[in-house]
Amino acid sequence: MLGQRVSEALAEAGAQDAPPVVGPATRPEFGHYQANGVMGAAKRLGTNPRALAERVLAELDLEGIASRVEIAGPGFINIHLEPAFIAAQLDTGQPLLEPATESMTIVVDYSAPNLAKEMHVGHLRSTIIGDALVRVFTALGHHVIRQNHVGDWGTQFGMLIAHLEEIGANSEQLSDLEMFYQAAKRRFDDDQAFAQRARSQVVALQSGEPDVRAAWRRFIDISLNHCETIYQRLGVQLTRADVRAESAYNDDLQDIVAQLDDAGLLTRSDGADCVFLDQFTRKDGTPLPVIVRKSDGGYLYATTDLAAIRYRCRTLHADRVLYFVDARQSLHFQQVFAVAAKAGFVTESCELEHHPFGSILGPDGRPFRTRAGGVVKLTDLLDEARRRAERLVRAKNPDLPEAQIDAIAEAVGIGAVKYADLSKSRTTDYVFDWDQMLSFDGNTAPYLQYAHTRINSMFQRGGLVLGSLSGRMRLAEPAEHDLGALLIRFQEVVDQVARDAFPHHLCGYLADVAARFMQFYESCPVLNQDEPIRTSRLLLSQRTADVLKTGLGLLGIETVERM
Ligand code: ARG
């Protein structure tokens, strides 16, 4: 609403179709907003930003919204919001989030482990970040389609099947898929004859031989069960129905290559079918191909991704497709997106977006591994998180009822792991640090969960139920203003996450909310205050709890009643 007013004033002042102009000031003071768009608009118009800002001010009518408006710096407009305006936005009748004006169909490709092995720490980021975006889009009223593009095809399965055949179908050994995989891998590396058998099993698998298919299905099933256990523990909203595995595209691959050929994009190089695009070259300037069919007729990861793009655009009618995949696959996605666009697989209205992320590092700054140097299994990691969280909550509050400890420790432990990931800028690597993520200070899940429990227990002490109060508040004290002005920004922060897929902005915002609440709580007594101030402060606290709980919920993190 504020943004719209400023945009209108900008248009009146001669800067049409200015982008969204009202952004929060980088350090939001009480009710203090900055209209940054003036700068950009002035640049496009080739006018002096301060002069344009003057004209905008002359047109700007913020009666009832702002108490004071001024030009700052080279051409920012600072808007000091009216306390009554802030209070009205926080009225219990006002929803925390409004749905997006235009509901889109959004495909989110996330998690996507390779099913030959057990899920390990390498899949954590995609799973957690993708899930947060799914929740954000859903909350904004979009039609979200989850796609778990699991790796269930290729040579690794030949290896597993050959090993299964060798040791006999002993399902006990299969219960630890990771160990089974390692054993098969050793056989593959050490024994030529075994490696040969593994390769012929791949051929048998691909030609659809019933016995081999059955063995393969068994692996897939065990592996997916295992993933589902992890998803449930993580509170990730992925089910079997969301799995659309690589193998689901097998029947499309021949046609994909044929269409590339029809489009005149195919070049034969050393017996393989390739697509060369001008923009992709090696360091030495030679052209870099996207291989879509090997000389032995086999298809590749890229071919499958081309088929997936066509399916998502043409069959699912996606408006946006977001891929949460490791930064190391950036070139792969640039290439397949470009090839798919050239081949006409991508619809006019569809945006393909790779949202890369960095690696999780160990304390030594190298890729995170177990002490023995192996991959860190997610099950083990989550067990450890739970154990550490239990120690933490027992120390913090020795009076917690024994019956509740389990649930609290799980929520705090899992929440800490997820939040540690979500709160770091997605594109950089980060060091996995138990002490930091399980600290009650700073930008952590326990800090936010704790802030929420404090509001909850305040209501309990007052004999009230959180969420049951209604009415309008009055913001009189500076600490109340500050908190209120921050709370009304919830929507714009969530909108921003939906745009850029950087959930750490929401984390930072929630940590600010919790910190402002603590400041308010220290300077403004609530329960032992006279009416109407008491109810007004309770309402402000209730709204804070609502923002914290909803915000954490969008990140896939649970709140608890006490801790
Ligand atoms: N299974 C792949 C991996 O673990 C990730 C798949 C990501 N999604 C995609 N459409 N390529 O590296």
Coordinates of C-alpha atoms and ligand atoms in Angstrom, one line a residue:
M1 CA 0.0 0.0 0.0
L2 CA 2.8 2.3 0.9
G3 CA 4.8 1.1 -2.1
Q4 CA 1.8 1.8 -4.4
R5 CA 1.4 5.4 -3.1
V6 CA 5.0 6.1 -3.8
S7 CA 4.9 4.5 -7.2
E8 CA 1.9 6.7 -8.0
A9 CA 3.7 9.8 -6.9
L10 CA 6.7 8.8 -9.0
A11 CA 4.5 8.4 -12.0
E12 CA 3.0 11.8 -11.4
A13 CA 6.5 13.2 -11.1
G14 CA 7.3 11.8 -14.5
A15 CA 8.9 8.4 -13.7
Q16 CA 6.4 5.9 -15.1
D17 CA 6.7 2.2 -14.5
A18 CA 9.1 2.6 -11.7
P19 CA 9.9 -0.7 -10.0
P20 CA 8.6 -1.5 -6.5
V21 CA 10.0 1.5 -4.7
V22 CA 9.5 1.3 -1.0
G23 CA 12.1 -0.8 0.6
P24 CA 12.8 -0.9 4.3
A25 CA 15.8 1.2 5.3
T26 CA 18.8 -0.9 5.6
R27 CA 18.7 -0.3 9.3
P28 CA 15.0 0.2 9.9
E29 CA 14.4 2.8 12.6
F30 CA 11.0 3.1 14.1
G31 CA 8.5 3.4 11.3
H32 CA 11.2 4.6 9.0
Y33 CA 11.0 3.5 5.4
Q34 CA 13.1 4.4 2.5
A35 CA 11.9 4.8 -1.0
N36 CA 15.0 3.6 -2.9
G37 CA 13.3 3.4 -6.3
V38 CA 13.7 7.2 -6.8
M39 CA 17.4 6.7 -7.4
G40 CA 16.9 4.1 -10.1
A41 CA 14.1 6.0 -11.7
A42 CA 16.2 9.2 -11.8
K43 CA 19.0 7.3 -13.5
R44 CA 16.7 6.0 -16.2
L45 CA 15.2 9.4 -16.7
G46 CA 18.6 11.0 -16.7
T47 CA 17.6 13.6 -14.1
N48 CA 19.0 14.6 -10.8
P49 CA 17.7 12.2 -8.1
R50 CA 17.2 14.9 -5.5
A51 CA 15.2 17.0 -7.9
L52 CA 13.1 14.0 -8.8
A53 CA 12.7 13.3 -5.1
E54 CA 11.4 16.8 -4.6
R55 CA 8.8 16.3 -7.3
V56 CA 7.8 13.0 -5.8
L57 CA 7.4 14.6 -2.4
A58 CA 5.1 17.2 -3.9
E59 CA 2.9 14.5 -5.3
L60 CA 3.1 12.1 -2.3
D61 CA 0.0 12.0 -0.2
L62 CA 0.6 9.9 2.9
E63 CA -2.1 11.4 5.1
G64 CA -2.8 9.0 7.9
I65 CA 0.2 6.8 7.0
A66 CA 3.2 8.9 7.6
S67 CA 3.8 11.6 10.3
R68 CA 6.8 13.0 8.4
V69 CA 8.5 12.6 5.0
E70 CA 11.9 13.9 4.1
I71 CA 14.6 13.6 1.5
A72 CA 17.8 12.1 2.7
G73 CA 21.2 11.6 1.2
P74 CA 21.5 11.7 -2.6
G75 CA 17.8 11.1 -3.2
F76 CA 16.2 8.7 -0.8
I77 CA 12.9 9.5 0.7
N78 CA 12.5 8.6 4.3
I79 CA 9.0 7.9 5.5
H80 CA 8.2 8.1 9.2
L81 CA 5.2 6.0 9.7
E82 CA 2.3 7.1 11.9
P83 CA 2.0 4.9 15.0
A84 CA -1.8 4.6 14.4
F85 CA -1.1 3.3 10.9
I86 CA 1.3 0.6 12.2
A87 CA -1.2 -0.4 14.8
A88 CA -4.0 -0.7 12.3
Q89 CA -1.8 -3.0 10.2
L90 CA -1.3 -5.2 13.2
D91 CA -4.9 -5.4 14.1
T92 CA -6.0 -8.9 14.9
G93 CA -8.4 -8.7 12.0
Q94 CA -5.4 -8.3 9.6
P95 CA -4.0 -11.5 8.1
L96 CA -0.2 -12.0 8.6
L97 CA 0.2 -12.8 4.9
E98 CA -1.9 -11.9 1.9
P99 CA -1.8 -14.3 -1.1
A100 CA 0.0 -13.2 -4.2
T101 CA -2.1 -11.2 -6.7
E102 CA -1.4 -13.7 -9.3
S103 CA -1.4 -17.4 -8.4
M104 CA 1.3 -19.3 -10.4
T105 CA 2.1 -22.9 -11.0
I106 CA 5.5 -23.4 -9.5
V107 CA 7.6 -26.6 -9.8
V108 CA 10.2 -27.1 -7.1
D109 CA 13.0 -29.6 -7.8
Y110 CA 14.7 -30.5 -4.6
S111 CA 16.3 -33.2 -2.4
A112 CA 16.9 -35.6 -5.4
P113 CA 19.3 -38.0 -3.7
N114 CA 20.8 -40.9 -5.7
L115 CA 19.1 -44.0 -4.6
A116 CA 22.1 -46.4 -4.9
K117 CA 23.4 -45.0 -1.6
E118 CA 22.0 -43.8 1.7
M119 CA 21.1 -40.2 2.0
H120 CA 24.0 -38.2 3.3
V121 CA 24.9 -34.7 4.3
G122 CA 25.3 -33.6 0.7
H123 CA 21.5 -33.8 0.2
L124 CA 20.7 -31.8 3.3
R125 CA 20.8 -28.3 1.9
S126 CA 18.7 -29.0 -1.2
T127 CA 16.1 -30.8 1.0
I128 CA 15.9 -28.1 3.6
I129 CA 16.0 -25.0 1.4
G130 CA 13.7 -26.5 -1.2
D131 CA 11.2 -27.4 1.5
A132 CA 11.2 -23.9 2.9
L133 CA 10.5 -22.5 -0.6
V134 CA 7.7 -24.9 -1.0
R135 CA 6.1 -23.7 2.2
V136 CA 6.6 -20.0 1.3
F137 CA 5.0 -20.5 -2.2
T138 CA 2.1 -22.5 -0.7
A139 CA 1.5 -19.8 1.9
L140 CA 1.3 -17.2 -0.8
G141 CA -1.4 -19.1 -2.6
H142 CA 0.6 -20.6 -5.4
H143 CA 0.0 -24.0 -6.9
V144 CA 3.2 -25.9 -5.9
I145 CA 4.3 -29.1 -7.6
R146 CA 7.1 -30.9 -5.8
Q147 CA 9.5 -32.9 -7.9
N148 CA 11.9 -35.3 -6.3
H149 CA 14.2 -36.1 -9.3
V150 CA 15.9 -39.0 -7.6
G151 CA 18.8 -40.8 -9.3
D152 CA 17.6 -44.3 -9.9
W153 CA 19.3 -45.2 -13.1
G154 CA 22.7 -46.0 -14.4
T155 CA 25.8 -48.1 -13.8
Q156 CA 25.6 -48.0 -10.0
F157 CA 22.6 -50.1 -10.1
G158 CA 24.3 -52.7 -12.2
M159 CA 26.9 -52.9 -9.5
L160 CA 24.3 -53.4 -6.8
I161 CA 22.4 -56.0 -8.7
A162 CA 25.5 -58.0 -9.6
H163 CA 26.5 -58.0 -5.9
L164 CA 23.0 -59.1 -4.8
E165 CA 23.2 -61.9 -7.3
E166 CA 26.6 -63.0 -5.9
I167 CA 25.8 -63.0 -2.2
G168 CA 22.2 -64.3 -2.7
A169 CA 19.1 -62.3 -1.9
N170 CA 19.8 -61.8 1.8
S171 CA 17.6 -59.0 2.8
E172 CA 19.3 -58.5 6.2
Q173 CA 22.4 -57.2 4.4
L174 CA 20.1 -54.9 2.4
S175 CA 18.9 -53.1 5.4
D176 CA 22.1 -51.1 5.5
L177 CA 22.2 -49.8 2.0
E178 CA 25.3 -47.8 2.5
M179 CA 27.3 -50.8 3.6
F180 CA 25.9 -52.8 0.7
Y181 CA 26.9 -50.1 -1.7
Q182 CA 30.4 -49.9 -0.3
A183 CA 30.8 -53.7 -0.6
A184 CA 29.5 -53.7 -4.1
K185 CA 31.8 -50.8 -5.0
R186 CA 34.8 -52.7 -3.6
R187 CA 34.0 -55.8 -5.7
F188 CA 33.6 -53.5 -8.7
D189 CA 36.9 -51.9 -8.3
D190 CA 38.9 -55.0 -7.4
D191 CA 37.5 -57.7 -9.7
Q192 CA 37.4 -57.3 -13.5
A193 CA 35.0 -60.2 -14.0
F194 CA 32.6 -58.7 -11.4
A195 CA 32.8 -55.3 -13.1
Q196 CA 31.9 -57.0 -16.4
R197 CA 28.9 -58.7 -14.8
A198 CA 27.8 -55.3 -13.4
R199 CA 27.9 -53.8 -16.8
S200 CA 25.9 -56.5 -18.4
Q201 CA 23.3 -56.1 -15.6
V202 CA 23.0 -52.5 -16.6
V203 CA 22.2 -53.6 -20.2
A204 CA 19.7 -56.1 -18.9
L205 CA 18.1 -53.5 -16.7
Q206 CA 17.8 -51.1 -19.6
S207 CA 16.3 -53.7 -21.9
G208 CA 13.7 -54.5 -19.3
E209 CA 14.7 -58.0 -18.3
P210 CA 12.1 -59.0 -15.6
D211 CA 14.4 -60.5 -13.0
V212 CA 16.8 -57.6 -13.1
R213 CA 14.0 -55.1 -13.0
A214 CA 12.6 -56.8 -10.0
A215 CA 15.9 -56.7 -8.2
W216 CA 16.3 -53.0 -9.2
R217 CA 12.8 -52.2 -7.9
R218 CA 13.7 -53.8 -4.6
F219 CA 16.7 -51.5 -4.2
I220 CA 14.6 -48.5 -5.1
D221 CA 12.0 -49.4 -2.6
I222 CA 14.4 -49.9 0.3
S223 CA 16.1 -46.7 -0.6
L224 CA 13.0 -44.6 -0.9
N225 CA 11.7 -46.0 2.5
H226 CA 14.9 -44.8 4.0
C227 CA 14.6 -41.3 2.4
E228 CA 11.0 -41.1 3.7
T229 CA 12.1 -41.8 7.3
I230 CA 14.6 -38.9 7.0
Y231 CA 11.9 -36.6 5.4
Q232 CA 9.5 -37.4 8.2
R233 CA 12.1 -36.7 10.8
L234 CA 13.1 -33.4 9.1
G235 CA 9.5 -32.5 8.8
V236 CA 10.0 -32.2 5.0
Q237 CA 6.9 -32.4 2.9
L238 CA 8.0 -34.9 0.4
T239 CA 6.2 -38.1 -0.2
R240 CA 6.2 -41.0 -2.7
A241 CA 3.8 -39.1 -4.8
D242 CA 6.4 -36.4 -5.4
V243 CA 9.0 -38.8 -6.7
R244 CA 9.5 -38.4 -10.4
A245 CA 12.7 -40.3 -10.8
E246 CA 15.2 -40.1 -13.6
S247 CA 13.9 -43.5 -14.9
A248 CA 10.4 -41.9 -15.4
Y249 CA 11.8 -40.1 -18.4
N250 CA 13.3 -43.2 -20.1
D251 CA 10.7 -43.5 -22.7
D252 CA 11.0 -39.9 -23.7
L253 CA 14.7 -39.8 -24.3
Q254 CA 14.7 -41.1 -27.9
D255 CA 12.1 -38.5 -28.8
I256 CA 14.1 -35.7 -27.1
V257 CA 17.0 -36.5 -29.3
A258 CA 14.8 -36.7 -32.3
Q259 CA 13.4 -33.3 -31.6
L260 CA 16.8 -31.8 -31.2
D261 CA 17.7 -33.3 -34.5
D262 CA 14.5 -31.8 -36.1
A263 CA 15.5 -28.4 -34.7
G264 CA 18.8 -28.8 -36.4
L265 CA 20.7 -28.7 -33.2
L266 CA 22.4 -32.1 -33.3
T267 CA 26.1 -32.7 -34.3
R268 CA 27.7 -36.1 -34.3
S269 CA 31.1 -36.0 -32.7
D270 CA 33.2 -39.2 -32.1
G271 CA 30.1 -41.2 -32.5
A272 CA 28.1 -39.3 -29.9
D273 CA 25.2 -37.0 -30.4
C274 CA 26.0 -33.6 -29.2
V275 CA 24.6 -30.1 -29.1
F276 CA 27.1 -27.2 -29.5
L277 CA 26.0 -23.7 -28.5
D278 CA 28.2 -20.7 -29.2
Q279 CA 28.1 -19.4 -25.6
F280 CA 29.7 -22.6 -24.1
T281 CA 33.4 -23.0 -24.7
R282 CA 36.3 -24.5 -22.8
K283 CA 39.0 -22.4 -21.3
D284 CA 41.0 -22.7 -24.5
G285 CA 38.1 -21.5 -26.6
T286 CA 37.2 -24.8 -28.2
P287 CA 33.4 -25.5 -28.2
L288 CA 32.0 -27.4 -25.3
P289 CA 29.3 -29.9 -26.2
V290 CA 26.2 -31.1 -24.3
I291 CA 26.3 -34.8 -25.0
V292 CA 22.8 -36.2 -25.3
R293 CA 23.6 -39.7 -26.5
K294 CA 26.8 -41.6 -26.1
S295 CA 28.4 -43.6 -28.9
D296 CA 27.1 -46.8 -27.3
G297 CA 23.5 -45.4 -27.6
G298 CA 23.2 -44.7 -23.8
Y299 CA 21.6 -41.5 -22.7
L300 CA 22.9 -39.1 -20.1
Y301 CA 21.9 -37.0 -17.0
A302 CA 21.5 -34.0 -19.4
T303 CA 19.2 -35.9 -21.7
T304 CA 17.0 -36.7 -18.8
D305 CA 17.0 -33.1 -17.6
L306 CA 15.9 -32.0 -21.0
A307 CA 13.0 -34.4 -20.9
A308 CA 12.2 -33.2 -17.4
I309 CA 12.1 -29.6 -18.6
R310 CA 9.8 -30.4 -21.4
Y311 CA 7.5 -32.3 -19.0
R312 CA 7.4 -29.5 -16.5
C313 CA 6.7 -26.8 -19.1
R314 CA 4.4 -28.6 -21.5
T315 CA 2.6 -31.1 -19.3
L316 CA 2.7 -29.5 -15.8
H317 CA 2.3 -25.9 -17.3
A318 CA 4.8 -24.5 -14.9
D319 CA 5.2 -20.7 -14.7
R320 CA 8.4 -21.1 -12.7
V321 CA 10.7 -24.1 -12.2
L322 CA 13.2 -23.8 -9.3
Y323 CA 16.1 -26.2 -9.0
F324 CA 17.8 -26.5 -5.7
V325 CA 21.0 -28.2 -6.7
D326 CA 24.6 -27.9 -5.7
A327 CA 26.6 -25.0 -7.2
R328 CA 28.9 -27.5 -8.9
Q329 CA 26.1 -28.3 -11.3
S330 CA 25.7 -24.7 -12.4
L331 CA 27.2 -25.2 -15.8
H332 CA 25.1 -28.3 -16.4
F333 CA 21.9 -26.2 -15.8
Q334 CA 23.1 -23.3 -17.9
Q335 CA 23.6 -25.7 -20.7
V336 CA 20.4 -27.7 -20.5
F337 CA 18.3 -24.5 -20.0
A338 CA 19.9 -23.0 -23.1
V339 CA 19.4 -26.2 -25.2
A340 CA 15.9 -26.7 -24.0
A341 CA 15.0 -23.1 -24.9
K342 CA 16.5 -23.5 -28.4
A343 CA 14.7 -26.8 -28.9
G344 CA 11.4 -25.2 -28.0
F345 CA 10.8 -27.4 -24.9
V346 CA 10.4 -24.3 -22.7
T347 CA 7.1 -22.4 -22.9
E348 CA 7.1 -18.6 -23.4
S349 CA 5.8 -17.9 -19.9
C350 CA 8.0 -20.3 -18.0
E351 CA 11.1 -19.3 -16.0
L352 CA 13.8 -21.9 -15.4
E353 CA 15.8 -21.0 -12.3
H354 CA 18.8 -22.8 -10.9
H355 CA 19.3 -21.8 -7.3
P356 CA 22.7 -23.1 -6.4
F357 CA 24.1 -23.6 -2.9
G358 CA 27.6 -24.1 -1.5
S359 CA 28.9 -27.0 0.5
I360 CA 28.8 -27.9 4.2
L361 CA 32.3 -27.9 5.6
G362 CA 33.7 -29.5 8.7
P363 CA 35.5 -27.6 11.4
D364 CA 38.7 -27.9 9.5
G365 CA 37.2 -26.0 6.6
R366 CA 37.2 -29.1 4.4
P367 CA 34.1 -30.9 3.2
F368 CA 32.2 -32.3 6.1
R369 CA 33.1 -35.9 6.9
T370 CA 33.1 -38.4 9.7
R371 CA 36.2 -38.8 11.9
A372 CA 37.0 -41.9 9.9
G373 CA 36.8 -39.8 6.7
G374 CA 33.5 -41.3 5.4
V375 CA 30.4 -39.5 4.3
V376 CA 28.2 -38.3 7.1
K377 CA 24.9 -40.2 7.1
L378 CA 21.9 -38.0 7.7
T379 CA 20.4 -40.5 10.2
D380 CA 23.5 -40.3 12.4
L381 CA 23.6 -36.5 12.1
L382 CA 20.0 -36.1 13.2
D383 CA 20.5 -38.5 16.1
E384 CA 23.4 -36.5 17.3
A385 CA 21.4 -33.3 17.0
R386 CA 18.7 -34.7 19.1
R387 CA 21.2 -35.9 21.8
R388 CA 22.9 -32.5 22.0
A389 CA 19.6 -30.7 22.1
E390 CA 18.4 -32.8 25.0
R391 CA 21.5 -31.9 27.0
L392 CA 20.9 -28.3 26.2
V393 CA 17.2 -28.1 27.2
R394 CA 17.9 -30.2 30.4
A395 CA 20.6 -27.7 31.4
K396 CA 18.4 -24.7 30.6
N397 CA 15.3 -25.9 32.3
P398 CA 15.8 -28.8 34.8
D399 CA 12.1 -28.7 35.6
L400 CA 10.9 -29.8 32.2
P401 CA 8.5 -32.7 32.6
E402 CA 10.3 -35.9 31.6
A403 CA 7.4 -36.8 29.3
Q404 CA 7.9 -33.7 27.2
I405 CA 11.7 -33.8 26.9
D406 CA 11.7 -36.2 23.9
A407 CA 9.5 -34.0 21.8
I408 CA 11.2 -30.8 22.8
A409 CA 14.7 -32.2 22.2
E410 CA 13.7 -33.4 18.7
A411 CA 12.1 -30.1 17.8
V412 CA 15.1 -28.1 19.1
G413 CA 17.7 -30.5 17.6
I414 CA 16.2 -30.8 14.2
G415 CA 15.3 -27.1 14.2
A416 CA 18.9 -26.1 15.0
V417 CA 20.3 -28.1 12.1
K418 CA 17.7 -26.8 9.6
Y419 CA 18.0 -23.2 10.8
A420 CA 21.8 -23.3 10.7
D421 CA 21.6 -24.1 7.0
L422 CA 18.7 -21.7 6.1
S423 CA 20.2 -18.7 7.9
K424 CA 23.5 -18.8 5.9
S425 CA 23.4 -17.1 2.5
R426 CA 22.6 -20.0 0.2
T427 CA 25.4 -19.5 -2.3
T428 CA 28.4 -19.7 0.1
D429 CA 29.9 -22.7 1.9
Y430 CA 29.4 -22.8 5.6
V431 CA 31.1 -24.6 8.5
F432 CA 28.9 -27.1 10.4
D433 CA 29.3 -26.0 14.0
W434 CA 27.2 -27.7 16.7
D435 CA 28.0 -25.2 19.4
Q436 CA 26.9 -22.2 17.2
M437 CA 23.7 -23.8 16.0
L438 CA 22.7 -24.9 19.5
S439 CA 23.3 -21.6 21.2
F440 CA 20.6 -19.6 22.8
D441 CA 22.3 -16.4 21.6
G442 CA 22.1 -14.9 18.2
N443 CA 20.7 -16.0 14.9
T444 CA 19.8 -19.6 15.9
A445 CA 16.7 -21.7 16.1
P446 CA 16.8 -22.2 19.9
Y447 CA 17.0 -18.4 20.3
L448 CA 13.8 -18.0 18.2
Q449 CA 12.0 -21.0 19.7
Y450 CA 12.9 -19.7 23.2
A451 CA 11.6 -16.2 22.4
H452 CA 8.3 -17.8 21.3
T453 CA 8.1 -19.9 24.5
R454 CA 8.6 -16.7 26.6
I455 CA 5.5 -15.1 25.1
N456 CA 3.6 -18.3 25.6
S457 CA 4.5 -18.5 29.2
M458 CA 3.7 -14.8 29.7
F459 CA 0.2 -15.6 28.5
Q460 CA 0.0 -18.6 30.8
R461 CA 1.0 -16.6 33.8
G462 CA -1.7 -14.1 32.9
G463 CA -4.2 -17.0 32.7
L464 CA -4.6 -16.3 28.9
V465 CA -4.4 -18.4 25.8
L466 CA -2.0 -17.3 23.2
G467 CA -4.0 -16.4 20.0
S468 CA -7.3 -15.8 21.8
L469 CA -7.0 -12.0 22.3
S470 CA -8.5 -9.7 19.7
G471 CA -8.6 -6.0 19.3
R472 CA -6.5 -3.0 18.4
M473 CA -3.3 -1.9 20.1
R474 CA -1.8 1.5 20.8
L475 CA 1.8 2.0 20.2
A476 CA 3.1 4.7 22.6
E477 CA 6.6 3.8 23.8
P478 CA 9.6 3.8 21.4
A479 CA 10.1 0.1 22.1
E480 CA 6.6 -0.6 21.0
H481 CA 6.9 1.4 17.9
D482 CA 10.1 -0.3 16.9
L483 CA 8.7 -3.7 17.4
G484 CA 5.4 -2.8 15.6
A485 CA 7.3 -1.2 12.6
L486 CA 9.3 -4.4 12.2
L487 CA 6.3 -6.7 12.5
I488 CA 4.4 -5.0 9.6
R489 CA 7.3 -5.9 7.3
F490 CA 6.7 -9.6 7.5
Q491 CA 4.8 -9.8 4.2
E492 CA 7.5 -8.0 2.3
V493 CA 10.2 -10.2 3.6
V494 CA 8.3 -13.3 2.7
D495 CA 7.6 -11.9 -0.8
Q496 CA 11.2 -11.3 -1.2
V497 CA 12.1 -14.9 -0.3
A498 CA 9.5 -16.0 -2.9
R499 CA 11.2 -13.8 -5.5
D500 CA 14.9 -14.6 -4.8
A501 CA 14.8 -18.0 -3.0
F502 CA 17.2 -16.7 -0.3
P503 CA 15.5 -17.9 3.0
H504 CA 18.3 -16.4 5.1
H505 CA 16.5 -13.0 4.7
L506 CA 13.6 -14.4 6.6
C507 CA 15.9 -15.9 9.2
G508 CA 17.6 -12.5 9.7
Y509 CA 14.3 -10.8 9.9
L510 CA 12.9 -13.3 12.6
A511 CA 16.1 -12.9 14.6
D512 CA 15.5 -9.1 14.5
V513 CA 11.9 -9.6 15.6
A514 CA 13.0 -11.7 18.5
A515 CA 15.7 -9.2 19.6
R516 CA 13.2 -6.3 19.3
F517 CA 10.7 -8.2 21.3
M518 CA 13.3 -8.8 24.1
Q519 CA 14.0 -5.1 24.2
F520 CA 10.3 -4.3 24.4
Y521 CA 9.8 -6.9 27.1
E522 CA 12.6 -5.4 29.2
S523 CA 11.5 -1.8 28.9
C524 CA 7.7 -2.3 28.9
P525 CA 6.0 -4.2 31.7
V526 CA 3.0 -6.2 30.4
L527 CA 1.1 -8.2 32.9
N528 CA 1.3 -5.9 35.9
Q529 CA 0.2 -2.9 33.8
D530 CA -3.1 -1.1 34.0
E531 CA -5.7 -1.3 31.2
P532 CA -5.9 -0.4 28.4
I533 CA -2.1 -0.6 28.1
R534 CA -1.9 -4.1 29.4
T535 CA -4.2 -5.5 26.7
S536 CA -2.4 -3.4 24.1
R537 CA 1.0 -4.9 25.0
L538 CA -0.5 -8.4 25.2
L539 CA -1.8 -7.9 21.7
L540 CA 1.6 -6.7 20.5
S541 CA 3.2 -9.8 22.1
Q542 CA 0.6 -12.0 20.6
R543 CA 1.3 -10.6 17.2
T544 CA 5.0 -11.1 17.7
A545 CA 4.4 -14.8 18.7
D546 CA 2.3 -15.2 15.6
V547 CA 5.0 -13.8 13.3
L548 CA 7.7 -15.9 14.9
K549 CA 5.6 -19.1 14.8
T550 CA 4.4 -18.5 11.2
G551 CA 7.9 -17.4 10.1
L552 CA 9.5 -20.5 11.6
G553 CA 6.7 -22.6 10.1
L554 CA 7.6 -21.3 6.7
L555 CA 11.1 -22.4 7.3
G556 CA 9.9 -25.8 8.3
I557 CA 10.8 -25.3 12.0
E558 CA 8.5 -26.2 14.8
T559 CA 7.9 -24.1 17.9
V560 CA 7.3 -25.7 21.3
E561 CA 5.2 -24.6 24.2
R562 CA 8.0 -24.6 26.7
M563 CA 11.7 -25.3 26.8
Ligands
ARG1 N1 20.5 -36.6 -8.2 C1 21.3 -35.5 -8.5 C2 22.5 -35.4 -7.6 O1 22.5 -36.0 -6.5 C3 20.5 -34.2 -8.3 C4 19.4 -34.0 -9.2 C5 18.9 -32.6 -9.3 N2 17.8 -32.4 -10.2 C6 17.9 -32.4 -11.5 N3 16.8 -32.1 -12.2 N4 19.0 -32.6 -12.1 O2 23.5 -34.8 -7.9

